[in-house]
Amino acid sequence: MIVAITRSRYLESLKALGINAIVTNGTGEQLWEKIHDNIAEYKALIIEEDLYKSIETKLKRYFQGLRYPPLLIIVPNAGERRSARLKDMYEYLSTAVGVKLKVGTYGSSSE
């Protein structure tokens, strides 16, 4: 089973593909209480970035206890032009190669 967790209704359209959609205004503890009982049943979890950030620590801790955690797909919030996920990817890649990577047209970093 695949589930989409969203604050806006744009991910709700995934229901047409047979994906369960949870539309919620809750974040943090409220959101965690709503979804944590069923997480192990999901094969994939599609979640908006701001909702993910509100439960990131709990979700990571929970996934460590699972032999096969669900695929985690984090999507930008509707209407947002920037995503913190790009910054996270930059940090992960820089850590993996052991140097700060240069980005942009002229080789300047984003910092």
PDB file of N, CA and C in Angstrom:
ATOM      1  N   MET A   1       0.844  -1.179   0.000  1.00  0.00           N
ATOM      2  CA  MET A   1       0.000   0.000   0.000  1.00  0.00           C
ATOM      3  C   MET A   1       0.892   1.247   0.000  1.00  0.00           C
ATOM      4  N   ILE A   2       0.469   2.227  -0.744  1.00  0.00           N
ATOM      5  CA  ILE A   2       1.161   3.515  -0.819  1.00  0.00           C
ATOM      6  C   ILE A   2       0.255   4.558  -0.202  1.00  0.00           C
ATOM      7  N   VAL A   3       0.849   5.481   0.564  1.00  0.00           N
ATOM      8  CA  VAL A   3       0.072   6.535   1.197  1.00  0.00           C
ATOM      9  C   VAL A   3       0.715   7.885   0.904  1.00  0.00           C
ATOM     10  N   ALA A   4      -0.125   8.887   0.709  1.00  0.00           N
ATOM     11  CA  ALA A   4       0.326  10.268   0.532  1.00  0.00           C
ATOM     12  C   ALA A   4      -0.203  11.072   1.714  1.00  0.00           C
ATOM     13  N   ILE A   5       0.690  11.805   2.374  1.00  0.00           N
ATOM     14  CA  ILE A   5       0.295  12.636   3.508  1.00  0.00           C
ATOM     15  C   ILE A   5       0.492  14.080   3.080  1.00  0.00           C
ATOM     16  N   THR A   6      -0.568  14.840   3.133  1.00  0.00           N
ATOM     17  CA  THR A   6      -0.555  16.189   2.576  1.00  0.00           C
ATOM     18  C   THR A   6      -1.346  17.166   3.432  1.00  0.00           C
ATOM     19  N   ARG A   7      -0.971  18.405   3.354  1.00  0.00           N
ATOM     20  CA  ARG A   7      -1.728  19.468   4.006  1.00  0.00           C
ATOM     21  C   ARG A   7      -2.676  20.103   2.989  1.00  0.00           C
ATOM     22  N   SER A   8      -2.208  20.207   1.756  1.00  0.00           N
ATOM     23  CA  SER A   8      -3.051  20.744   0.694  1.00  0.00           C
ATOM     24  C   SER A   8      -3.748  19.582   0.003  1.00  0.00           C
ATOM     25  N   ARG A   9      -4.621  19.873  -0.892  1.00  0.00           N
ATOM     26  CA  ARG A   9      -5.381  18.816  -1.545  1.00  0.00           C
ATOM     27  C   ARG A   9      -4.768  18.364  -2.871  1.00  0.00           C
ATOM     28  N   TYR A  10      -3.610  18.916  -3.251  1.00  0.00           N
ATOM     29  CA  TYR A  10      -3.072  18.545  -4.564  1.00  0.00           C
ATOM     30  C   TYR A  10      -2.567  17.105  -4.606  1.00  0.00           C
ATOM     31  N   LEU A  11      -2.102  16.542  -3.513  1.00  0.00           N
ATOM     32  CA  LEU A  11      -1.703  15.138  -3.503  1.00  0.00           C
ATOM     33  C   LEU A  11      -2.909  14.205  -3.384  1.00  0.00           C
ATOM     34  N   GLU A  12      -4.026  14.766  -3.002  1.00  0.00           N
ATOM     35  CA  GLU A  12      -5.234  13.949  -2.862  1.00  0.00           C
ATOM     36  C   GLU A  12      -5.654  13.353  -4.209  1.00  0.00           C
ATOM     37  N   SER A  13      -5.250  13.981  -5.296  1.00  0.00           N
ATOM     38  CA  SER A  13      -5.595  13.461  -6.621  1.00  0.00           C
ATOM     39  C   SER A  13      -4.938  12.104  -6.897  1.00  0.00           C
ATOM     40  N   LEU A  14      -3.966  11.718  -6.101  1.00  0.00           N
ATOM     41  CA  LEU A  14      -3.333  10.408  -6.257  1.00  0.00           C
ATOM     42  C   LEU A  14      -4.286   9.262  -5.936  1.00  0.00           C
ATOM     43  N   LYS A  15      -5.418   9.589  -5.344  1.00  0.00           N
ATOM     44  CA  LYS A  15      -6.429   8.562  -5.079  1.00  0.00           C
ATOM     45  C   LYS A  15      -6.886   7.895  -6.370  1.00  0.00           C
ATOM     46  N   ALA A  16      -6.829   8.632  -7.477  1.00  0.00           N
ATOM     47  CA  ALA A  16      -7.229   8.071  -8.770  1.00  0.00           C
ATOM     48  C   ALA A  16      -6.315   6.920  -9.185  1.00  0.00           C
ATOM     49  N   LEU A  17      -5.119   6.872  -8.619  1.00  0.00           N
ATOM     50  CA  LEU A  17      -4.162   5.803  -8.914  1.00  0.00           C
ATOM     51  C   LEU A  17      -4.187   4.697  -7.859  1.00  0.00           C
ATOM     52  N   GLY A  18      -5.123   4.794  -6.945  1.00  0.00           N
ATOM     53  CA  GLY A  18      -5.234   3.780  -5.898  1.00  0.00           C
ATOM     54  C   GLY A  18      -4.350   4.042  -4.694  1.00  0.00           C
ATOM     55  N   ILE A  19      -3.819   5.243  -4.589  1.00  0.00           N
ATOM     56  CA  ILE A  19      -2.963   5.611  -3.464  1.00  0.00           C
ATOM     57  C   ILE A  19      -3.829   6.225  -2.373  1.00  0.00           C
ATOM     58  N   ASN A  20      -3.655   5.739  -1.164  1.00  0.00           N
ATOM     59  CA  ASN A  20      -4.381   6.286  -0.020  1.00  0.00           C
ATOM     60  C   ASN A  20      -3.845   7.681   0.271  1.00  0.00           C
ATOM     61  N   ALA A  21      -4.707   8.657   0.493  1.00  0.00           N
ATOM     62  CA  ALA A  21      -4.281  10.021   0.795  1.00  0.00           C
ATOM     63  C   ALA A  21      -4.834  10.441   2.146  1.00  0.00           C
ATOM     64  N   ILE A  22      -3.945  10.975   2.962  1.00  0.00           N
ATOM     65  CA  ILE A  22      -4.343  11.509   4.267  1.00  0.00           C
ATOM     66  C   ILE A  22      -4.145  13.013   4.203  1.00  0.00           C
ATOM     67  N   VAL A  23      -5.240  13.758   4.271  1.00  0.00           N
ATOM     68  CA  VAL A  23      -5.181  15.212   4.273  1.00  0.00           C
ATOM     69  C   VAL A  23      -5.303  15.652   5.726  1.00  0.00           C
ATOM     70  N   THR A  24      -4.306  16.415   6.184  1.00  0.00           N
ATOM     71  CA  THR A  24      -4.274  16.796   7.592  1.00  0.00           C
ATOM     72  C   THR A  24      -3.734  18.200   7.767  1.00  0.00           C
ATOM     73  N   ASN A  25      -4.166  18.869   8.805  1.00  0.00           N
ATOM     74  CA  ASN A  25      -3.595  20.151   9.196  1.00  0.00           C
ATOM     75  C   ASN A  25      -2.668  19.978  10.386  1.00  0.00           C
ATOM     76  N   GLY A  26      -2.674  18.783  10.961  1.00  0.00           N
ATOM     77  CA  GLY A  26      -1.840  18.519  12.123  1.00  0.00           C
ATOM     78  C   GLY A  26      -0.381  18.376  11.747  1.00  0.00           C
ATOM     79  N   THR A  27       0.492  18.787  12.634  1.00  0.00           N
ATOM     80  CA  THR A  27       1.927  18.608  12.458  1.00  0.00           C
ATOM     81  C   THR A  27       2.496  18.046  13.751  1.00  0.00           C
ATOM     82  N   GLY A  28       3.738  17.671  13.708  1.00  0.00           N
ATOM     83  CA  GLY A  28       4.411  17.210  14.908  1.00  0.00           C
ATOM     84  C   GLY A  28       3.719  16.039  15.564  1.00  0.00           C
ATOM     85  N   GLU A  29       3.453  16.181  16.830  1.00  0.00           N
ATOM     86  CA  GLU A  29       2.872  15.091  17.633  1.00  0.00           C
ATOM     87  C   GLU A  29       1.487  14.685  17.126  1.00  0.00           C
ATOM     88  N   GLN A  30       0.664  15.650  16.717  1.00  0.00           N
ATOM     89  CA  GLN A  30      -0.672  15.330  16.192  1.00  0.00           C
ATOM     90  C   GLN A  30      -0.580  14.448  14.949  1.00  0.00           C
ATOM     91  N   LEU A  31       0.311  14.809  14.041  1.00  0.00           N
ATOM     92  CA  LEU A  31       0.493  14.040  12.809  1.00  0.00           C
ATOM     93  C   LEU A  31       1.049  12.654  13.126  1.00  0.00           C
ATOM     94  N   TRP A  32       2.025  12.592  14.012  1.00  0.00           N
ATOM     95  CA  TRP A  32       2.626  11.313  14.358  1.00  0.00           C
ATOM     96  C   TRP A  32       1.594  10.357  14.946  1.00  0.00           C
ATOM     97  N   GLU A  33       0.743  10.854  15.835  1.00  0.00           N
ATOM     98  CA  GLU A  33      -0.303  10.024  16.433  1.00  0.00           C
ATOM     99  C   GLU A  33      -1.259   9.488  15.373  1.00  0.00           C
ATOM    100  N   LYS A  34      -1.480  10.282  14.349  1.00  0.00           N
ATOM    101  CA  LYS A  34      -2.427   9.895  13.303  1.00  0.00           C
ATOM    102  C   LYS A  34      -1.879   8.798  12.391  1.00  0.00           C
ATOM    103  N   ILE A  35      -0.559   8.769  12.171  1.00  0.00           N
ATOM    104  CA  ILE A  35      -0.022   7.849  11.167  1.00  0.00           C
ATOM    105  C   ILE A  35       0.853   6.729  11.703  1.00  0.00           C
ATOM    106  N   HIS A  36       1.388   6.824  12.908  1.00  0.00           N
ATOM    107  CA  HIS A  36       2.431   5.884  13.329  1.00  0.00           C
ATOM    108  C   HIS A  36       1.977   4.432  13.455  1.00  0.00           C
ATOM    109  N   ASP A  37       0.713   4.181  13.717  1.00  0.00           N
ATOM    110  CA  ASP A  37       0.251   2.797  13.853  1.00  0.00           C
ATOM    111  C   ASP A  37       0.299   2.021  12.543  1.00  0.00           C
ATOM    112  N   ASN A  38       0.186   2.713  11.417  1.00  0.00           N
ATOM    113  CA  ASN A  38       0.091   2.042  10.119  1.00  0.00           C
ATOM    114  C   ASN A  38       1.344   2.133   9.263  1.00  0.00           C
ATOM    115  N   ILE A  39       2.382   2.812   9.710  1.00  0.00           N
ATOM    116  CA  ILE A  39       3.555   3.046   8.868  1.00  0.00           C
ATOM    117  C   ILE A  39       4.185   1.749   8.381  1.00  0.00           C
ATOM    118  N   ALA A  40       4.272   0.742   9.218  1.00  0.00           N
ATOM    119  CA  ALA A  40       4.922  -0.517   8.843  1.00  0.00           C
ATOM    120  C   ALA A  40       4.185  -1.227   7.698  1.00  0.00           C
ATOM    121  N   GLU A  41       2.913  -0.926   7.495  1.00  0.00           N
ATOM    122  CA  GLU A  41       2.128  -1.556   6.436  1.00  0.00           C
ATOM    123  C   GLU A  41       2.391  -0.940   5.054  1.00  0.00           C
ATOM    124  N   TYR A  42       2.920   0.279   5.018  1.00  0.00           N
ATOM    125  CA  TYR A  42       3.098   0.987   3.760  1.00  0.00           C
ATOM    126  C   TYR A  42       4.348   0.515   3.036  1.00  0.00           C
ATOM    127  N   LYS A  43       4.273   0.457   1.719  1.00  0.00           N
ATOM    128  CA  LYS A  43       5.434   0.175   0.879  1.00  0.00           C
ATOM    129  C   LYS A  43       6.131   1.474   0.499  1.00  0.00           C
ATOM    130  N   ALA A  44       5.349   2.565   0.399  1.00  0.00           N
ATOM    131  CA  ALA A  44       5.894   3.877   0.070  1.00  0.00           C
ATOM    132  C   ALA A  44       5.096   4.939   0.807  1.00  0.00           C
ATOM    133  N   LEU A  45       5.794   5.971   1.236  1.00  0.00           N
ATOM    134  CA  LEU A  45       5.194   7.070   1.980  1.00  0.00           C
ATOM    135  C   LEU A  45       5.553   8.365   1.259  1.00  0.00           C
ATOM    136  N   ILE A  46       4.546   9.006   0.674  1.00  0.00           N
ATOM    137  CA  ILE A  46       4.733  10.288  -0.009  1.00  0.00           C
ATOM    138  C   ILE A  46       4.284  11.362   0.970  1.00  0.00           C
ATOM    139  N   ILE A  47       5.168  12.299   1.278  1.00  0.00           N
ATOM    140  CA  ILE A  47       4.835  13.297   2.299  1.00  0.00           C
ATOM    141  C   ILE A  47       5.365  14.663   1.887  1.00  0.00           C
ATOM    142  N   GLU A  48       4.577  15.702   2.176  1.00  0.00           N
ATOM    143  CA  GLU A  48       5.009  17.065   1.888  1.00  0.00           C
ATOM    144  C   GLU A  48       6.140  17.450   2.832  1.00  0.00           C
ATOM    145  N   GLU A  49       7.006  18.308   2.317  1.00  0.00           N
ATOM    146  CA  GLU A  49       8.231  18.660   3.029  1.00  0.00           C
ATOM    147  C   GLU A  49       8.005  19.226   4.432  1.00  0.00           C
ATOM    148  N   ASP A  50       7.077  20.141   4.587  1.00  0.00           N
ATOM    149  CA  ASP A  50       6.874  20.730   5.916  1.00  0.00           C
ATOM    150  C   ASP A  50       6.337  19.708   6.914  1.00  0.00           C
ATOM    151  N   LEU A  51       5.492  18.801   6.443  1.00  0.00           N
ATOM    152  CA  LEU A  51       4.983  17.753   7.329  1.00  0.00           C
ATOM    153  C   LEU A  51       6.105  16.783   7.700  1.00  0.00           C
ATOM    154  N   TYR A  52       6.953  16.472   6.731  1.00  0.00           N
ATOM    155  CA  TYR A  52       8.091  15.594   7.003  1.00  0.00           C
ATOM    156  C   TYR A  52       8.996  16.214   8.065  1.00  0.00           C
ATOM    157  N   LYS A  53       9.312  17.493   7.906  1.00  0.00           N
ATOM    158  CA  LYS A  53      10.185  18.170   8.868  1.00  0.00           C
ATOM    159  C   LYS A  53       9.616  18.121  10.284  1.00  0.00           C
ATOM    160  N   SER A  54       8.292  18.147  10.407  1.00  0.00           N
ATOM    161  CA  SER A  54       7.687  18.160  11.743  1.00  0.00           C
ATOM    162  C   SER A  54       7.771  16.803  12.444  1.00  0.00           C
ATOM    163  N   ILE A  55       7.970  15.715  11.675  1.00  0.00           N
ATOM    164  CA  ILE A  55       8.063  14.378  12.295  1.00  0.00           C
ATOM    165  C   ILE A  55       9.352  13.653  11.909  1.00  0.00           C
ATOM    166  N   GLU A  56      10.296  14.362  11.341  1.00  0.00           N
ATOM    167  CA  GLU A  56      11.517  13.751  10.813  1.00  0.00           C
ATOM    168  C   GLU A  56      12.241  12.885  11.845  1.00  0.00           C
ATOM    169  N   THR A  57      12.482  13.394  13.030  1.00  0.00           N
ATOM    170  CA  THR A  57      13.224  12.656  14.058  1.00  0.00           C
ATOM    171  C   THR A  57      12.500  11.379  14.445  1.00  0.00           C
ATOM    172  N   LYS A  58      11.204  11.471  14.694  1.00  0.00           N
ATOM    173  CA  LYS A  58      10.425  10.295  15.084  1.00  0.00           C
ATOM    174  C   LYS A  58      10.379   9.269  13.963  1.00  0.00           C
ATOM    175  N   LEU A  59      10.233   9.747  12.743  1.00  0.00           N
ATOM    176  CA  LEU A  59      10.150   8.859  11.585  1.00  0.00           C
ATOM    177  C   LEU A  59      11.461   8.096  11.384  1.00  0.00           C
ATOM    178  N   LYS A  60      12.587   8.806  11.467  1.00  0.00           N
ATOM    179  CA  LYS A  60      13.887   8.157  11.313  1.00  0.00           C
ATOM    180  C   LYS A  60      14.114   7.113  12.400  1.00  0.00           C
ATOM    181  N   ARG A  61      13.758   7.454  13.634  1.00  0.00           N
ATOM    182  CA  ARG A  61      13.916   6.521  14.748  1.00  0.00           C
ATOM    183  C   ARG A  61      13.040   5.287  14.533  1.00  0.00           C
ATOM    184  N   TYR A  62      11.835   5.495  14.069  1.00  0.00           N
ATOM    185  CA  TYR A  62      10.913   4.385  13.820  1.00  0.00           C
ATOM    186  C   TYR A  62      11.421   3.493  12.687  1.00  0.00           C
ATOM    187  N   PHE A  63      11.934   4.108  11.621  1.00  0.00           N
ATOM    188  CA  PHE A  63      12.442   3.354  10.473  1.00  0.00           C
ATOM    189  C   PHE A  63      13.642   2.491  10.854  1.00  0.00           C
ATOM    190  N   GLN A  64      14.441   2.916  11.813  1.00  0.00           N
ATOM    191  CA  GLN A  64      15.592   2.129  12.243  1.00  0.00           C
ATOM    192  C   GLN A  64      15.168   0.785  12.818  1.00  0.00           C
ATOM    193  N   GLY A  65      13.988   0.727  13.385  1.00  0.00           N
ATOM    194  CA  GLY A  65      13.493  -0.512  13.972  1.00  0.00           C
ATOM    195  C   GLY A  65      12.827  -1.454  12.986  1.00  0.00           C
ATOM    196  N   LEU A  66      12.652  -1.019  11.747  1.00  0.00           N
ATOM    197  CA  LEU A  66      12.000  -1.845  10.738  1.00  0.00           C
ATOM    198  C   LEU A  66      13.030  -2.530   9.849  1.00  0.00           C
ATOM    199  N   ARG A  67      12.799  -3.777   9.548  1.00  0.00           N
ATOM    200  CA  ARG A  67      13.708  -4.497   8.650  1.00  0.00           C
ATOM    201  C   ARG A  67      13.625  -3.943   7.233  1.00  0.00           C
ATOM    202  N   TYR A  68      12.406  -3.699   6.749  1.00  0.00           N
ATOM    203  CA  TYR A  68      12.183  -3.130   5.427  1.00  0.00           C
ATOM    204  C   TYR A  68      11.305  -1.891   5.559  1.00  0.00           C
ATOM    205  N   PRO A  69      11.902  -0.737   5.848  1.00  0.00           N
ATOM    206  CA  PRO A  69      11.085   0.473   5.969  1.00  0.00           C
ATOM    207  C   PRO A  69      10.508   0.873   4.618  1.00  0.00           C
ATOM    208  N   PRO A  70       9.424   1.617   4.622  1.00  0.00           N
ATOM    209  CA  PRO A  70       8.837   2.050   3.347  1.00  0.00           C
ATOM    210  C   PRO A  70       9.738   3.045   2.625  1.00  0.00           C
ATOM    211  N   LEU A  71       9.578   3.094   1.318  1.00  0.00           N
ATOM    212  CA  LEU A  71      10.259   4.100   0.517  1.00  0.00           C
ATOM    213  C   LEU A  71       9.702   5.457   0.925  1.00  0.00           C
ATOM    214  N   LEU A  72      10.564   6.406   1.213  1.00  0.00           N
ATOM    215  CA  LEU A  72      10.145   7.729   1.654  1.00  0.00           C
ATOM    216  C   LEU A  72      10.330   8.715   0.510  1.00  0.00           C
ATOM    217  N   ILE A  73       9.226   9.319   0.071  1.00  0.00           N
ATOM    218  CA  ILE A  73       9.254  10.284  -1.027  1.00  0.00           C
ATOM    219  C   ILE A  73       8.796  11.620  -0.467  1.00  0.00           C
ATOM    220  N   ILE A  74       9.720  12.572  -0.421  1.00  0.00           N
ATOM    221  CA  ILE A  74       9.409  13.890   0.135  1.00  0.00           C
ATOM    222  C   ILE A  74       9.222  14.848  -1.026  1.00  0.00           C
ATOM    223  N   VAL A  75       8.057  15.475  -1.081  1.00  0.00           N
ATOM    224  CA  VAL A  75       7.736  16.388  -2.182  1.00  0.00           C
ATOM    225  C   VAL A  75       7.620  17.810  -1.644  1.00  0.00           C
ATOM    226  N   PRO A  76       7.969  18.798  -2.468  1.00  0.00           N
ATOM    227  CA  PRO A  76       7.832  20.190  -2.022  1.00  0.00           C
ATOM    228  C   PRO A  76       6.365  20.537  -1.781  1.00  0.00           C
ATOM    229  N   ASN A  77       6.151  21.488  -0.916  1.00  0.00           N
ATOM    230  CA  ASN A  77       4.793  21.967  -0.656  1.00  0.00           C
ATOM    231  C   ASN A  77       4.265  22.694  -1.882  1.00  0.00           C
ATOM    232  N   ALA A  78       2.979  22.629  -2.071  1.00  0.00           N
ATOM    233  CA  ALA A  78       2.350  23.301  -3.203  1.00  0.00           C
ATOM    234  C   ALA A  78       2.611  24.806  -3.122  1.00  0.00           C
ATOM    235  N   GLY A  79       3.044  25.388  -4.212  1.00  0.00           N
ATOM    236  CA  GLY A  79       3.257  26.824  -4.270  1.00  0.00           C
ATOM    237  C   GLY A  79       4.605  27.294  -3.759  1.00  0.00           C
ATOM    238  N   GLU A  80       5.439  26.423  -3.235  1.00  0.00           N
ATOM    239  CA  GLU A  80       6.755  26.820  -2.721  1.00  0.00           C
ATOM    240  C   GLU A  80       7.759  26.781  -3.869  1.00  0.00           C
ATOM    241  N   ARG A  81       8.598  27.785  -3.947  1.00  0.00           N
ATOM    242  CA  ARG A  81       9.593  27.841  -5.016  1.00  0.00           C
ATOM    243  C   ARG A  81      10.908  27.200  -4.597  1.00  0.00           C
ATOM    244  N   ARG A  82      11.205  27.196  -3.307  1.00  0.00           N
ATOM    245  CA  ARG A  82      12.463  26.630  -2.827  1.00  0.00           C
ATOM    246  C   ARG A  82      12.190  25.414  -1.968  1.00  0.00           C
ATOM    247  N   SER A  83      13.146  24.534  -1.955  1.00  0.00           N
ATOM    248  CA  SER A  83      13.001  23.316  -1.185  1.00  0.00           C
ATOM    249  C   SER A  83      14.234  23.118  -0.310  1.00  0.00           C
ATOM    250  N   ALA A  84      14.020  22.818   0.939  1.00  0.00           N
ATOM    251  CA  ALA A  84      15.133  22.535   1.845  1.00  0.00           C
ATOM    252  C   ALA A  84      15.797  21.218   1.479  1.00  0.00           C
ATOM    253  N   ARG A  85      15.110  20.369   0.718  1.00  0.00           N
ATOM    254  CA  ARG A  85      15.677  19.084   0.308  1.00  0.00           C
ATOM    255  C   ARG A  85      16.913  19.284  -0.567  1.00  0.00           C
ATOM    256  N   LEU A  86      16.949  20.325  -1.386  1.00  0.00           N
ATOM    257  CA  LEU A  86      18.129  20.578  -2.203  1.00  0.00           C
ATOM    258  C   LEU A  86      19.336  20.898  -1.328  1.00  0.00           C
ATOM    259  N   LYS A  87      19.107  21.679  -0.280  1.00  0.00           N
ATOM    260  CA  LYS A  87      20.191  21.985   0.654  1.00  0.00           C
ATOM    261  C   LYS A  87      20.649  20.711   1.355  1.00  0.00           C
ATOM    262  N   ASP A  88      19.708  19.862   1.752  1.00  0.00           N
ATOM    263  CA  ASP A  88      20.056  18.594   2.391  1.00  0.00           C
ATOM    264  C   ASP A  88      20.891  17.723   1.456  1.00  0.00           C
ATOM    265  N   MET A  89      20.496  17.641   0.189  1.00  0.00           N
ATOM    266  CA  MET A  89      21.241  16.842  -0.785  1.00  0.00           C
ATOM    267  C   MET A  89      22.655  17.391  -0.955  1.00  0.00           C
ATOM    268  N   TYR A  90      22.788  18.709  -0.994  1.00  0.00           N
ATOM    269  CA  TYR A  90      24.102  19.342  -1.100  1.00  0.00           C
ATOM    270  C   TYR A  90      24.972  18.935   0.095  1.00  0.00           C
ATOM    271  N   GLU A  91      24.406  18.976   1.289  1.00  0.00           N
ATOM    272  CA  GLU A  91      25.157  18.601   2.491  1.00  0.00           C
ATOM    273  C   GLU A  91      25.540  17.125   2.479  1.00  0.00           C
ATOM    274  N   TYR A  92      24.609  16.252   2.096  1.00  0.00           N
ATOM    275  CA  TYR A  92      24.901  14.817   2.038  1.00  0.00           C
ATOM    276  C   TYR A  92      26.013  14.519   1.040  1.00  0.00           C
ATOM    277  N   LEU A  93      25.930  15.125  -0.145  1.00  0.00           N
ATOM    278  CA  LEU A  93      26.946  14.890  -1.167  1.00  0.00           C
ATOM    279  C   LEU A  93      28.304  15.447  -0.747  1.00  0.00           C
ATOM    280  N   SER A  94      28.304  16.621  -0.137  1.00  0.00           N
ATOM    281  CA  SER A  94      29.558  17.200   0.343  1.00  0.00           C
ATOM    282  C   SER A  94      30.188  16.318   1.407  1.00  0.00           C
ATOM    283  N   THR A  95      29.382  15.776   2.294  1.00  0.00           N
ATOM    284  CA  THR A  95      29.880  14.881   3.333  1.00  0.00           C
ATOM    285  C   THR A  95      30.415  13.593   2.713  1.00  0.00           C
ATOM    286  N   ALA A  96      29.707  13.070   1.725  1.00  0.00           N
ATOM    287  CA  ALA A  96      30.100  11.806   1.103  1.00  0.00           C
ATOM    288  C   ALA A  96      31.453  11.907   0.397  1.00  0.00           C
ATOM    289  N   VAL A  97      31.694  13.021  -0.267  1.00  0.00           N
ATOM    290  CA  VAL A  97      32.960  13.152  -0.989  1.00  0.00           C
ATOM    291  C   VAL A  97      34.044  13.798  -0.137  1.00  0.00           C
ATOM    292  N   GLY A  98      33.689  14.352   0.988  1.00  0.00           N
ATOM    293  CA  GLY A  98      34.673  14.898   1.920  1.00  0.00           C
ATOM    294  C   GLY A  98      35.109  16.316   1.654  1.00  0.00           C
ATOM    295  N   VAL A  99      34.453  17.011   0.753  1.00  0.00           N
ATOM    296  CA  VAL A  99      34.773  18.413   0.467  1.00  0.00           C
ATOM    297  C   VAL A  99      33.480  19.178   0.221  1.00  0.00           C
ATOM    298  N   LYS A 100      33.529  20.488   0.403  1.00  0.00           N
ATOM    299  CA  LYS A 100      32.382  21.322   0.066  1.00  0.00           C
ATOM    300  C   LYS A 100      32.301  21.443  -1.449  1.00  0.00           C
ATOM    301  N   LEU A 101      31.174  21.076  -2.016  1.00  0.00           N
ATOM    302  CA  LEU A 101      31.001  21.150  -3.458  1.00  0.00           C
ATOM    303  C   LEU A 101      30.693  22.580  -3.888  1.00  0.00           C
ATOM    304  N   LYS A 102      31.104  22.912  -5.088  1.00  0.00           N
ATOM    305  CA  LYS A 102      30.759  24.212  -5.657  1.00  0.00           C
ATOM    306  C   LYS A 102      29.527  24.027  -6.517  1.00  0.00           C
ATOM    307  N   VAL A 103      28.614  24.981  -6.437  1.00  0.00           N
ATOM    308  CA  VAL A 103      27.394  24.918  -7.232  1.00  0.00           C
ATOM    309  C   VAL A 103      27.178  26.245  -7.925  1.00  0.00           C
ATOM    310  N   GLY A 104      26.350  26.236  -8.935  1.00  0.00           N
ATOM    311  CA  GLY A 104      26.018  27.464  -9.631  1.00  0.00           C
ATOM    312  C   GLY A 104      26.833  27.655 -10.888  1.00  0.00           C
ATOM    313  N   THR A 105      26.468  28.628 -11.653  1.00  0.00           N
ATOM    314  CA  THR A 105      27.089  28.889 -12.942  1.00  0.00           C
ATOM    315  C   THR A 105      28.562  29.256 -12.810  1.00  0.00           C
ATOM    316  N   TYR A 106      28.886  30.043 -11.789  1.00  0.00           N
ATOM    317  CA  TYR A 106      30.261  30.534 -11.653  1.00  0.00           C
ATOM    318  C   TYR A 106      31.045  29.767 -10.593  1.00  0.00           C
ATOM    319  N   GLY A 107      30.502  28.642 -10.138  1.00  0.00           N
ATOM    320  CA  GLY A 107      31.228  27.833  -9.168  1.00  0.00           C
ATOM    321  C   GLY A 107      31.159  28.351  -7.754  1.00  0.00           C
ATOM    322  N   SER A 108      30.228  29.237  -7.467  1.00  0.00           N
ATOM    323  CA  SER A 108      30.109  29.742  -6.099  1.00  0.00           C
ATOM    324  C   SER A 108      29.173  28.842  -5.321  1.00  0.00           C
ATOM    325  N   SER A 109      29.452  28.663  -4.057  1.00  0.00           N
ATOM    326  CA  SER A 109      28.582  27.809  -3.244  1.00  0.00           C
ATOM    327  C   SER A 109      27.342  28.579  -2.848  1.00  0.00           C
ATOM    328  N   SER A 110      26.364  27.859  -2.335  1.00  0.00           N
ATOM    329  CA  SER A 110      25.086  28.471  -1.965  1.00  0.00           C
ATOM    330  C   SER A 110      25.152  29.177  -0.624  1.00  0.00           C
ATOM    331  N   GLU A 111      26.277  29.146   0.043  1.00  0.00           N
ATOM    332  CA  GLU A 111      26.390  29.762   1.372  1.00  0.00           C
ATOM    333  C   GLU A 111      26.914  31.168   1.300  1.00  0.00           C
TER     334      GLU A 111
END
